[in-house]
Coordinates of N, CA and C in Angstrom, one line a residue:
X1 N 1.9 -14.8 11.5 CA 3.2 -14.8 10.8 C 3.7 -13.4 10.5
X2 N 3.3 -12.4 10.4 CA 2.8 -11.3 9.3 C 1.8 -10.3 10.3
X3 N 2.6 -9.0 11.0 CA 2.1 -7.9 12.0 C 2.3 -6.9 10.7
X4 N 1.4 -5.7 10.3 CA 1.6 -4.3 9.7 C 1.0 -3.7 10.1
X5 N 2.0 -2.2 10.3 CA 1.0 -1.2 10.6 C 1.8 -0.3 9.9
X6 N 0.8 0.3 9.9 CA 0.5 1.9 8.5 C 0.9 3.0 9.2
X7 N 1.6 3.8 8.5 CA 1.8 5.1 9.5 C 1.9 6.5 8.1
X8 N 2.0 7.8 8.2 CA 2.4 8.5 7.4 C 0.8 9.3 7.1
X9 N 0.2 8.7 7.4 CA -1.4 9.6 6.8 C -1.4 10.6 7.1
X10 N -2.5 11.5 6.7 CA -2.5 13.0 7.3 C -3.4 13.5 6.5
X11 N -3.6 15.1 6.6 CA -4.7 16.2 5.9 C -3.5 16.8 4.8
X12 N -3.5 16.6 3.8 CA -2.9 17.7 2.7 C -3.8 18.5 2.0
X13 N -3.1 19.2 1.4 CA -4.3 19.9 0.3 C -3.9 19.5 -1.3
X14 N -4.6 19.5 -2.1 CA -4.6 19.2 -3.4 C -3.5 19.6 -4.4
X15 N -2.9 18.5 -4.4 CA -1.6 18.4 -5.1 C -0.3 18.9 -4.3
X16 N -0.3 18.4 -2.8 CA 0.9 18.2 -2.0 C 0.9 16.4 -2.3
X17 N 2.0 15.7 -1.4 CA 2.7 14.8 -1.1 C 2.6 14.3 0.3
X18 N 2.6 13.4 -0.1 CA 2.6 12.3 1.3 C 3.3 10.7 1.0
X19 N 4.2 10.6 2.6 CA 4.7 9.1 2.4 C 4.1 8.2 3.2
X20 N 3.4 7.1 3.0 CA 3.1 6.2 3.9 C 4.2 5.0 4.1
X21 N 4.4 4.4 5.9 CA 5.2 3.5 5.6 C 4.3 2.3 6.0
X22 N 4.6 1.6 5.7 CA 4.3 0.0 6.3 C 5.5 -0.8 7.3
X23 N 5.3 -0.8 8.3 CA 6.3 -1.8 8.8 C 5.5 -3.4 9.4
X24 N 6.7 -3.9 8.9 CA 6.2 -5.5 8.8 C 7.1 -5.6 10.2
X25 N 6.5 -6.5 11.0 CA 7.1 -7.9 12.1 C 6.6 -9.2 12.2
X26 N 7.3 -10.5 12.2 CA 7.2 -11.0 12.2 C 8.1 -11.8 11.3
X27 N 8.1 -13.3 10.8 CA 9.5 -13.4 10.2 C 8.7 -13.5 8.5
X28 N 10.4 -13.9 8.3 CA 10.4 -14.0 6.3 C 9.7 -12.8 5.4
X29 N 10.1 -11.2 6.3 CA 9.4 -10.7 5.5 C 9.1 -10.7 3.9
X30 N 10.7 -10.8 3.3 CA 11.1 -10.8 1.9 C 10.3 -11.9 1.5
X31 N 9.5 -12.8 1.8 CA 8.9 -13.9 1.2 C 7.7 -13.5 0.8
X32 N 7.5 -12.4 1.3 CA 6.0 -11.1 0.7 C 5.9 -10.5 0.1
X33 N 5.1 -10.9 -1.0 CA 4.4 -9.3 -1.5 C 3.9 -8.4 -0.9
X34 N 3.9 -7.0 -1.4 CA 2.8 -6.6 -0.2 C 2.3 -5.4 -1.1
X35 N 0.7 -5.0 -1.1 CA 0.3 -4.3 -1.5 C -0.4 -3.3 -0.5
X36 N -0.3 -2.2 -1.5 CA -1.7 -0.7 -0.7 C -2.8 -1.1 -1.6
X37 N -4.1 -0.6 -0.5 CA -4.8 -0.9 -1.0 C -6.1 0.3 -0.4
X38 N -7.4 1.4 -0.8 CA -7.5 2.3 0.4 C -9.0 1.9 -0.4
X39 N -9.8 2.4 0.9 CA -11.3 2.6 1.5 C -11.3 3.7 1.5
X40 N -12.7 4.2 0.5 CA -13.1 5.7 0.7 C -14.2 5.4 1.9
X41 N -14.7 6.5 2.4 CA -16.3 6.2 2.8 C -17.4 5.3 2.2
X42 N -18.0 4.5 2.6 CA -19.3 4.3 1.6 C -18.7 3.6 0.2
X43 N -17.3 3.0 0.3 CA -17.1 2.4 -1.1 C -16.2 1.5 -0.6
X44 N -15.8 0.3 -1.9 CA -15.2 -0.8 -1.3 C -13.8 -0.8 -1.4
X45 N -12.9 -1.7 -0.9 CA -11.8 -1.5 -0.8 C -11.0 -2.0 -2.0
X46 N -10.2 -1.0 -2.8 CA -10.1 -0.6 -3.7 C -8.0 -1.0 -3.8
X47 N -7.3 -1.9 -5.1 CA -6.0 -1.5 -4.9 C -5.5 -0.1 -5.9
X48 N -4.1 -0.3 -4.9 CA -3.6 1.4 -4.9 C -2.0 0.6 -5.7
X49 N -1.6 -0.2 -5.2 CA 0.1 -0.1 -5.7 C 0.4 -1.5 -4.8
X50 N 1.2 -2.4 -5.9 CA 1.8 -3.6 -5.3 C 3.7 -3.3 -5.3
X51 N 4.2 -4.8 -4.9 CA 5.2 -4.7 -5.3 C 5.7 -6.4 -4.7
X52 N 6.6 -6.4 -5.5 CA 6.9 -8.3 -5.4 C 7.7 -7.8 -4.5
X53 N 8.7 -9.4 -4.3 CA 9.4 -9.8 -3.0 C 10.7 -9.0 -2.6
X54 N 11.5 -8.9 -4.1 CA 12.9 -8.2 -3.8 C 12.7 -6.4 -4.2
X55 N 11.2 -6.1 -4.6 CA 11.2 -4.7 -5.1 C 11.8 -4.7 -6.7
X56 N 11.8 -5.8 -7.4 CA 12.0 -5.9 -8.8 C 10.9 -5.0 -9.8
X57 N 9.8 -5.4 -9.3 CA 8.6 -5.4 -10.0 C 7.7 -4.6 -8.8
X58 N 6.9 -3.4 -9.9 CA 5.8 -2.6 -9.2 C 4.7 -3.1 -9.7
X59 N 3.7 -2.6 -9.3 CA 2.2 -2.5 -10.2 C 1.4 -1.4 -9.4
X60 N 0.5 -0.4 -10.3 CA -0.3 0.6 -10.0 C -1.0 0.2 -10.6
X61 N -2.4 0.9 -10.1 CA -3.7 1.2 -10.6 C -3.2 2.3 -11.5
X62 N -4.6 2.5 -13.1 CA -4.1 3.3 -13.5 C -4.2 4.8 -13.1
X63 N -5.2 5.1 -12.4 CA -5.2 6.2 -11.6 C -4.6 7.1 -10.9
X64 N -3.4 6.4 -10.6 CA -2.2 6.6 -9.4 C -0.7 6.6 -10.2
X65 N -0.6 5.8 -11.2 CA 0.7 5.8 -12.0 C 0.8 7.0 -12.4
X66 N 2.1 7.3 -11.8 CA 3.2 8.5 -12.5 C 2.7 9.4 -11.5
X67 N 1.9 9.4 -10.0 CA 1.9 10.2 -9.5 C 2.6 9.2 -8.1
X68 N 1.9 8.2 -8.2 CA 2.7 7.0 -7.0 C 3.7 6.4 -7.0
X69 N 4.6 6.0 -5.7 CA 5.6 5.4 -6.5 C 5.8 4.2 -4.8
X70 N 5.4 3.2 -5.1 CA 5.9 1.7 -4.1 C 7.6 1.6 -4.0
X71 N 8.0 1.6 -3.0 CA 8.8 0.8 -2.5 C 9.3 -0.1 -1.3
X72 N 10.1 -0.5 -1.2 CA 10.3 -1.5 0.2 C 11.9 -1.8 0.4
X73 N 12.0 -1.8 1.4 CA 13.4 -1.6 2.0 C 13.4 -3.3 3.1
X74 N 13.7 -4.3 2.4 CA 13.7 -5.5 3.1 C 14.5 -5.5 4.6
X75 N 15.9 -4.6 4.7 CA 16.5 -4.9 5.7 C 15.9 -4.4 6.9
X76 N 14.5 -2.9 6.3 CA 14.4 -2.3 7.6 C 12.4 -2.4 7.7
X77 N 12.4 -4.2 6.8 CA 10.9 -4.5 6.9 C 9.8 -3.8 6.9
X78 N 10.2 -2.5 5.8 CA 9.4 -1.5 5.6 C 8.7 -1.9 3.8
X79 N 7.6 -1.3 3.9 CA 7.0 -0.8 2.2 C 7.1 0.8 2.6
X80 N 7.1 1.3 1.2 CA 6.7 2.5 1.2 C 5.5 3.1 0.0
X81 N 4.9 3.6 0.8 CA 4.0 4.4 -0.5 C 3.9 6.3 -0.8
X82 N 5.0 6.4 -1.8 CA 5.1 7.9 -2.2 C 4.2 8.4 -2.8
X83 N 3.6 9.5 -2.1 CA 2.0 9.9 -3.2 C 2.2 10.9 -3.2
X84 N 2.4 11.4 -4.8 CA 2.6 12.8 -4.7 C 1.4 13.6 -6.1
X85 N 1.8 14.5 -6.0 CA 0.1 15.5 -6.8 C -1.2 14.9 -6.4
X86 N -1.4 14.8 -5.1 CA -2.1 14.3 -4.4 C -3.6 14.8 -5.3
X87 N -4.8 14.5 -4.5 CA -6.4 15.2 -5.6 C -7.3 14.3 -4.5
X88 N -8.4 15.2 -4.5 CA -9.6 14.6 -3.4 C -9.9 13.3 -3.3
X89 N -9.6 12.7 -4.6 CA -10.8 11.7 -4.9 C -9.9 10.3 -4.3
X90 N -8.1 11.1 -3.9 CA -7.3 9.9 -3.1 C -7.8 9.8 -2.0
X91 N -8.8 10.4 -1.4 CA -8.9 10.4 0.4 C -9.6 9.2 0.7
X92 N -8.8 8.3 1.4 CA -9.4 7.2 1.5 C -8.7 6.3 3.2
X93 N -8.8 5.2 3.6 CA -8.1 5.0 4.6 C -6.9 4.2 3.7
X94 N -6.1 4.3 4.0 CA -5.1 3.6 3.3 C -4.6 2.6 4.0
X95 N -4.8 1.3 3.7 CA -4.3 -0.4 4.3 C -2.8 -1.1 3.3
X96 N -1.7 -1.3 4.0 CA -1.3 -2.5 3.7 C -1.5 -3.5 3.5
X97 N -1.2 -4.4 3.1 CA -1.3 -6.3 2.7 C -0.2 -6.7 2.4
X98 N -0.1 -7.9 2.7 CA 1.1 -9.1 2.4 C 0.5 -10.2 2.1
X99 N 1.3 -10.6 0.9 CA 1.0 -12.1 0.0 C 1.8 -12.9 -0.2
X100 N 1.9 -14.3 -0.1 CA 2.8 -14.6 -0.7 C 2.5 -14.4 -2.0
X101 N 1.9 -14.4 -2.7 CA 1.6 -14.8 -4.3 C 1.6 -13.4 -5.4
X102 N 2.2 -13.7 -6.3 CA 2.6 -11.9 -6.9 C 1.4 -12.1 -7.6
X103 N 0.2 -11.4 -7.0 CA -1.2 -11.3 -7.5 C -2.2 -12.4 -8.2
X104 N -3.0 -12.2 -8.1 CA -3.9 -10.9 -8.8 C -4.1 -9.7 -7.3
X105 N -3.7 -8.2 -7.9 CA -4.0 -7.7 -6.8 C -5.5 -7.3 -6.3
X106 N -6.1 -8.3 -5.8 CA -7.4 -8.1 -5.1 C -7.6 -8.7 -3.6
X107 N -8.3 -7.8 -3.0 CA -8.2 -7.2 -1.1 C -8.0 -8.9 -0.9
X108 N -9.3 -9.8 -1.5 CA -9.5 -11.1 -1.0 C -8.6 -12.3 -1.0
X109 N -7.6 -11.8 -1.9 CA -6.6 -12.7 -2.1 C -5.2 -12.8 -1.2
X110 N -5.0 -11.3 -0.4 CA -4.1 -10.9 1.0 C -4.4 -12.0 1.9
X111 N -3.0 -11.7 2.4 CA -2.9 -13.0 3.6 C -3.1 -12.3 5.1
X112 N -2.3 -11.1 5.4 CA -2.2 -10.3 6.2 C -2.9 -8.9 6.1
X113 N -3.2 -7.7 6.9 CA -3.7 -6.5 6.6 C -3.0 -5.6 7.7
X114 N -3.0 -4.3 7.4 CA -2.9 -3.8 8.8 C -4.2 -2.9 9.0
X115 N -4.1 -2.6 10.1 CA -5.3 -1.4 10.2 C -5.4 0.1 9.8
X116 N -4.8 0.2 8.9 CA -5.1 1.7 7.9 C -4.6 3.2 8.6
X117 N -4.4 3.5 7.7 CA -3.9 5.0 7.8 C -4.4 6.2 7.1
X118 N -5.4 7.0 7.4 CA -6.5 7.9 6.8 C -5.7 8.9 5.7
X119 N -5.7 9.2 4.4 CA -5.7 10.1 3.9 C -6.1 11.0 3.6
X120 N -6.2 12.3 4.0 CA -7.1 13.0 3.9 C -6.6 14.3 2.8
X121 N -7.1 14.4 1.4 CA -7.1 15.8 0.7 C -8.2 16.5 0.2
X122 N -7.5 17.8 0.8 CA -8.4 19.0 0.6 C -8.3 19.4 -0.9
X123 N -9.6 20.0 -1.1 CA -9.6 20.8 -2.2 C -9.5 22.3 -2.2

């Protein structure tokens, strides 16, 4: 029902910016939540930032609030994830997900995933 892929990753250094997008295909995107969610090495997959159907409503970890910012652009079946004052301890692969259901945001409860987008910061 539900194709994502992740794009925007890269090497920054500590306390640059990075945008990841998500693009969705397939139909009814607006009928999705969709959340980030990232894998360090050696640790489990972890969420990063949701966001309901019309982009009304956000949710972050607290970790990431006031440096992240979710959005989504329904017409052009995109999410977005703005990461800025970036710090090592974000380097992780970074996955999309789509839900119908506005949470709980945990990996197991995603309907869709895509295959990740590496973030990589230096110190």
């Amino acid at each position: 029902q539900v194709q994502l892929v992740e794009s925007g990753g890269g090497l920054v250094q500590a306390g640059g910016s990075l945008r990841l997008s998500c693009a969705a295909s397939g139909r009814t995107f607006s009928t999705y939540c969709v959340a980030w969610f990232r894998q360090a090495p050696g640790k489990e997959r972890e969420f990063v930032a949701a966001i309901d159907w019309n982009g009304s409503s956000t949710y972050y970890r607290g970790s990431v609030k006031g440096r992240f910012t979710i959005s989504r652009d329904n017409a052009k079946n995109t999410v977005y994830l703005q990461m800025n004052s970036l710090k090592p301890e974000d380097t992780a692969v970074h996955y999309c997900a789509a839900v119908l259901r506005l949470g709980p945001w945990v990996a197991n409860n995603m309907d869709y995933w895509g295959k990740g987008t590496l973030v990589t910061v230096s110190s």
